[in-house]
Amino acid sequence: MVKRGGLSTGDVAAQYKYKNTVVDVKVDTESNISTTLTITDIVPSTKTIASFKLPDYNSGKLEVQYFHHHATFTTAVALNQSPDVDLSATLGTPTFAFGAEAGYETTSGKFTKYTAGISVTRPDSCASIILGDKGESIRASYVHHLDQLKKSSAAGEIARKFSTNENTFTVGGSYALDNLTVVKAKLNNHGKLGTVLQHELIPKSILTVSSEFDTKALEKTPRFGLSLALKP
């Protein structure tokens, strides 16, 4: 549940599993019903996902994912009269990876998005660079684990929008209080402070409490969020 001003929103979700099929259903406070059907290994090493949202009958989407030891490929097609097509691919090893994605609009014959990125992962750190927004933005981030058990970590990120020459610097960190509880915090140069507390109530079921403050305008009402993910 999330509260913004005097408005509260929330979701109720359920999941059903049978052999290689998973059905997820979610109902929100605006009476929208989202349903996702996932079937694994119709063809070896693939996953097929069909989703739709009621009462929006044009929201249907079909997605096919293919997995390989050093690569993944995904194709998603909207199920309507003028479908958009999304393509993505990732290649790499546990140490180095390269990925790219693109969106194509069939009615106009134009690309709606294209993004590319690389990442380097080491036992105690991870760094990545992402070129997004059709080449209009670039984001570089670095995460360093401060201990061998990875209970605590520090992170930094630099983002730039070329069209507005706007730069955003963000620093953050996370710390595991115990095996079930993690706290996270981040602060950017615009004064936005975000905090998250996650606690595993029972195996695979996580309670998350989040907040966001504008440290440069403390008179503004902070934003708070609460979510509970239950898995069988």
Short mmCIF file of C-alpha atoms in Angstrom, two decimals:
data_model
loop_
_atom_site.label_atom_id
_atom_site.label_comp_id
_atom_site.label_asym_id
_atom_site.label_seq_id
_atom_site.Cartn_x
_atom_site.Cartn_y
_atom_site.Cartn_z
CA MET A 1 0.00 0.00 0.00
CA VAL A 2 1.24 3.52 -0.86
CA LYS A 3 -0.08 6.76 0.64
CA ARG A 4 0.35 10.02 -1.27
CA GLY A 5 -1.24 13.01 0.39
CA GLY A 6 -4.76 11.89 1.34
CA LEU A 7 -4.91 9.09 -1.25
CA SER A 8 -4.07 5.47 -0.47
CA THR A 9 -3.56 2.79 -3.10
CA GLY A 10 -2.96 -0.91 -2.70
CA ASP A 11 -2.89 -4.24 -4.52
CA VAL A 12 -4.03 -7.76 -3.72
CA ALA A 13 -2.20 -10.54 -5.55
CA ALA A 14 -2.42 -14.34 -5.77
CA GLN A 15 -0.34 -17.01 -7.51
CA TYR A 16 -1.17 -20.55 -8.63
CA LYS A 17 1.42 -23.11 -9.79
CA TYR A 18 0.83 -26.39 -11.64
CA LYS A 19 3.74 -28.32 -13.17
CA ASN A 20 5.38 -25.94 -15.66
CA THR A 21 2.57 -23.34 -15.52
CA VAL A 22 2.22 -20.33 -13.22
CA VAL A 23 -0.81 -18.02 -13.06
CA ASP A 24 -0.55 -14.63 -11.32
CA VAL A 25 -3.60 -12.45 -10.66
CA LYS A 26 -3.51 -8.96 -9.14
CA VAL A 27 -6.40 -6.62 -8.29
CA ASP A 28 -5.78 -2.96 -7.43
CA THR A 29 -7.93 -0.37 -5.67
CA GLU A 30 -9.21 0.93 -9.02
CA SER A 31 -10.71 -2.50 -9.81
CA ASN A 32 -8.16 -3.28 -12.51
CA ILE A 33 -7.46 -7.01 -12.82
CA SER A 34 -4.02 -8.00 -14.12
CA THR A 35 -3.45 -11.61 -15.14
CA THR A 36 -0.18 -13.23 -16.21
CA LEU A 37 0.19 -16.77 -17.53
CA THR A 38 3.73 -18.20 -17.62
CA ILE A 39 4.58 -21.53 -19.25
CA THR A 40 8.12 -22.92 -19.12
CA ASP A 41 9.76 -25.20 -21.70
CA ILE A 42 7.03 -25.40 -24.35
CA VAL A 43 10.17 -25.48 -26.46
CA PRO A 44 13.36 -26.44 -24.57
CA SER A 45 15.12 -23.48 -22.89
CA THR A 46 12.18 -21.12 -23.43
CA LYS A 47 9.59 -19.35 -21.34
CA THR A 48 6.30 -18.05 -22.77
CA ILE A 49 4.41 -15.29 -20.96
CA ALA A 50 0.93 -14.02 -21.82
CA SER A 51 -0.51 -11.08 -19.91
CA PHE A 52 -3.56 -8.84 -20.03
CA LYS A 53 -5.28 -6.25 -17.87
CA LEU A 54 -9.03 -5.79 -17.51
CA PRO A 55 -11.02 -3.73 -18.36
CA ASP A 56 -8.37 -2.56 -20.88
CA TYR A 57 -8.82 -5.18 -23.59
CA ASN A 58 -5.98 -3.71 -25.69
CA SER A 59 -3.39 -4.32 -22.96
CA GLY A 60 -2.64 -7.93 -23.90
CA LYS A 61 0.98 -8.90 -24.56
CA LEU A 62 2.74 -12.08 -25.60
CA GLU A 63 6.39 -12.58 -24.68
CA VAL A 64 8.81 -15.37 -25.56
CA GLN A 65 12.16 -15.74 -23.79
CA TYR A 66 15.06 -17.97 -24.82
CA PHE A 67 17.85 -18.84 -22.40
CA HIS A 68 21.37 -20.06 -23.17
CA HIS A 69 24.43 -20.44 -20.93
CA HIS A 70 25.93 -17.20 -22.24
CA ALA A 71 22.96 -15.44 -23.85
CA THR A 72 19.28 -14.60 -23.50
CA PHE A 73 16.88 -13.32 -26.17
CA THR A 74 13.41 -11.90 -25.62
CA THR A 75 10.65 -10.90 -28.02
CA ALA A 76 7.43 -9.23 -26.87
CA VAL A 77 4.44 -8.34 -29.07
CA ALA A 78 1.38 -6.34 -28.06
CA LEU A 79 -1.91 -8.12 -28.81
CA ASN A 80 -3.84 -5.35 -30.54
CA GLN A 81 -4.53 -4.01 -34.04
CA SER A 82 -1.34 -1.93 -34.19
CA PRO A 83 1.13 -3.98 -32.16
CA ASP A 84 4.40 -2.66 -30.80
CA VAL A 85 7.35 -5.06 -30.88
CA ASP A 86 10.07 -5.15 -28.22
CA LEU A 87 13.36 -7.00 -28.69
CA SER A 88 16.17 -7.52 -26.18
CA ALA A 89 19.36 -9.56 -26.00
CA THR A 90 22.07 -10.17 -23.42
CA LEU A 91 25.46 -11.77 -24.06
CA GLY A 92 28.26 -12.44 -21.65
CA THR A 93 29.88 -14.37 -18.86
CA PRO A 94 29.61 -14.16 -15.06
CA THR A 95 32.29 -11.44 -15.21
CA PHE A 96 31.37 -9.37 -18.28
CA ALA A 97 28.00 -8.79 -19.92
CA PHE A 98 26.58 -6.72 -22.77
CA GLY A 99 22.90 -6.07 -23.36
CA ALA A 100 20.67 -4.12 -25.72
CA GLU A 101 16.97 -3.58 -26.25
CA ALA A 102 14.80 -1.84 -28.84
CA GLY A 103 11.13 -1.02 -29.31
CA TYR A 104 9.50 -0.77 -32.75
CA GLU A 105 6.12 0.77 -33.57
CA THR A 106 4.54 -1.01 -36.52
CA THR A 107 2.06 1.77 -37.38
CA SER A 108 4.68 4.52 -37.80
CA GLY A 109 7.59 2.28 -38.73
CA LYS A 110 9.80 4.00 -36.15
CA PHE A 111 11.85 2.86 -33.19
CA THR A 112 10.28 4.03 -29.92
CA LYS A 113 13.33 3.16 -27.81
CA TYR A 114 16.79 1.70 -27.95
CA THR A 115 19.15 1.12 -25.06
CA ALA A 116 22.53 -0.55 -24.63
CA GLY A 117 24.72 -1.28 -21.65
CA ILE A 118 27.74 -3.15 -20.35
CA SER A 119 28.60 -4.43 -16.89
CA VAL A 120 31.65 -5.85 -15.18
CA THR A 121 31.20 -8.00 -12.07
CA ARG A 122 33.88 -9.02 -9.59
CA PRO A 123 33.54 -10.92 -6.30
CA ASP A 124 33.49 -7.69 -4.28
CA SER A 125 32.11 -5.13 -6.75
CA CYS A 126 30.03 -4.42 -9.84
CA ALA A 127 30.22 -1.55 -12.36
CA SER A 128 27.92 -0.73 -15.26
CA ILE A 129 27.37 1.90 -17.96
CA ILE A 130 23.99 2.29 -19.69
CA LEU A 131 23.19 4.44 -22.72
CA GLY A 132 19.42 5.01 -22.78
CA ASP A 133 16.52 7.16 -23.96
CA LYS A 134 17.52 6.66 -27.60
CA GLY A 135 20.99 7.97 -26.85
CA GLU A 136 19.76 10.98 -24.86
CA SER A 137 21.05 9.83 -21.46
CA ILE A 138 23.95 7.93 -19.96
CA ARG A 139 24.18 6.35 -16.53
CA ALA A 140 27.27 4.95 -14.79
CA SER A 141 27.08 3.13 -11.46
CA TYR A 142 29.37 1.27 -9.09
CA VAL A 143 28.56 -1.02 -6.15
CA HIS A 144 31.19 -2.20 -3.69
CA HIS A 145 30.61 -4.86 -1.03
CA LEU A 146 32.32 -3.92 2.21
CA ASP A 147 32.66 -7.42 3.66
CA GLN A 148 33.04 -10.98 2.38
CA LEU A 149 29.51 -11.95 3.44
CA LYS A 150 28.11 -8.98 1.47
CA LYS A 151 26.11 -7.79 4.48
CA SER A 152 26.98 -4.17 3.78
CA SER A 153 27.63 -2.32 0.55
CA ALA A 154 28.11 1.20 -0.79
CA ALA A 155 27.04 2.50 -4.18
CA GLY A 156 27.41 5.57 -6.35
CA GLU A 157 25.77 6.65 -9.59
CA ILE A 158 26.21 9.45 -12.09
CA ALA A 159 23.47 10.16 -14.63
CA ARG A 160 23.45 12.78 -17.38
CA LYS A 161 20.73 13.94 -19.79
CA PHE A 162 22.32 15.35 -22.91
CA SER A 163 19.25 17.32 -24.06
CA THR A 164 19.08 19.38 -20.86
CA ASN A 165 22.70 19.06 -19.69
CA GLU A 166 21.32 17.91 -16.33
CA ASN A 167 23.52 15.81 -14.06
CA THR A 168 22.32 13.70 -11.13
CA PHE A 169 24.70 12.27 -8.55
CA THR A 170 23.43 9.60 -6.16
CA VAL A 171 25.13 7.83 -3.27
CA GLY A 172 23.65 5.04 -1.22
CA GLY A 173 24.22 1.94 0.77
CA SER A 174 22.63 -1.15 2.25
CA TYR A 175 23.17 -3.12 5.43
CA ALA A 176 21.83 -6.51 6.51
CA LEU A 177 20.81 -6.27 10.14
CA ASP A 178 20.44 -10.06 10.22
CA ASN A 179 19.60 -12.89 7.83
CA LEU A 180 16.01 -11.63 7.50
CA THR A 181 16.25 -7.83 7.57
CA VAL A 182 17.92 -5.34 5.22
CA VAL A 183 17.93 -1.54 5.34
CA LYS A 184 18.80 0.65 2.35
CA ALA A 185 19.21 4.40 1.84
CA LYS A 186 20.11 6.74 -1.02
CA LEU A 187 20.56 10.50 -1.45
CA ASN A 188 21.02 12.52 -4.64
CA ASN A 189 22.31 16.02 -5.29
CA HIS A 190 18.73 17.31 -5.69
CA GLY A 191 18.10 16.55 -2.02
CA LYS A 192 15.89 13.49 -2.47
CA LEU A 193 16.45 10.99 0.35
CA GLY A 194 14.98 7.52 0.02
CA THR A 195 14.96 4.72 2.60
CA VAL A 196 13.80 1.11 2.47
CA LEU A 197 13.37 -1.56 5.14
CA GLN A 198 12.81 -5.16 3.98
CA HIS A 199 12.02 -8.03 6.34
CA GLU A 200 11.41 -11.66 5.42
CA LEU A 201 8.44 -12.63 7.58
CA ILE A 202 8.39 -16.26 6.44
CA PRO A 203 10.47 -17.96 3.70
CA LYS A 204 9.98 -16.11 0.38
CA SER A 205 7.46 -13.66 1.89
CA ILE A 206 8.83 -10.12 2.29
CA LEU A 207 7.46 -7.02 3.98
CA THR A 208 8.80 -3.75 2.55
CA VAL A 209 8.47 -0.29 4.11
CA SER A 210 9.76 2.66 2.09
CA SER A 211 9.88 6.44 2.36
CA GLU A 212 11.09 9.44 0.40
CA PHE A 213 11.93 12.89 1.71
CA ASP A 214 12.87 16.14 -0.02
CA THR A 215 15.63 17.47 2.23
CA LYS A 216 15.56 20.82 0.41
CA ALA A 217 11.83 21.27 1.04
CA LEU A 218 11.07 19.72 4.41
CA GLU A 219 7.67 21.43 4.46
CA LYS A 220 6.50 19.01 1.76
CA THR A 221 4.70 15.87 2.89
CA PRO A 222 7.01 12.83 2.74
CA ARG A 223 5.97 9.82 0.70
CA PHE A 224 5.56 6.45 2.39
CA GLY A 225 5.01 2.99 0.96
CA LEU A 226 4.13 -0.42 2.34
CA SER A 227 4.09 -3.70 0.45
CA LEU A 228 3.76 -7.36 1.37
CA ALA A 229 4.82 -10.06 -1.10
CA LEU A 230 3.58 -13.53 -0.18
CA LYS A 231 4.85 -16.59 -2.03
CA PRO A 232 3.95 -20.21 -1.36
#
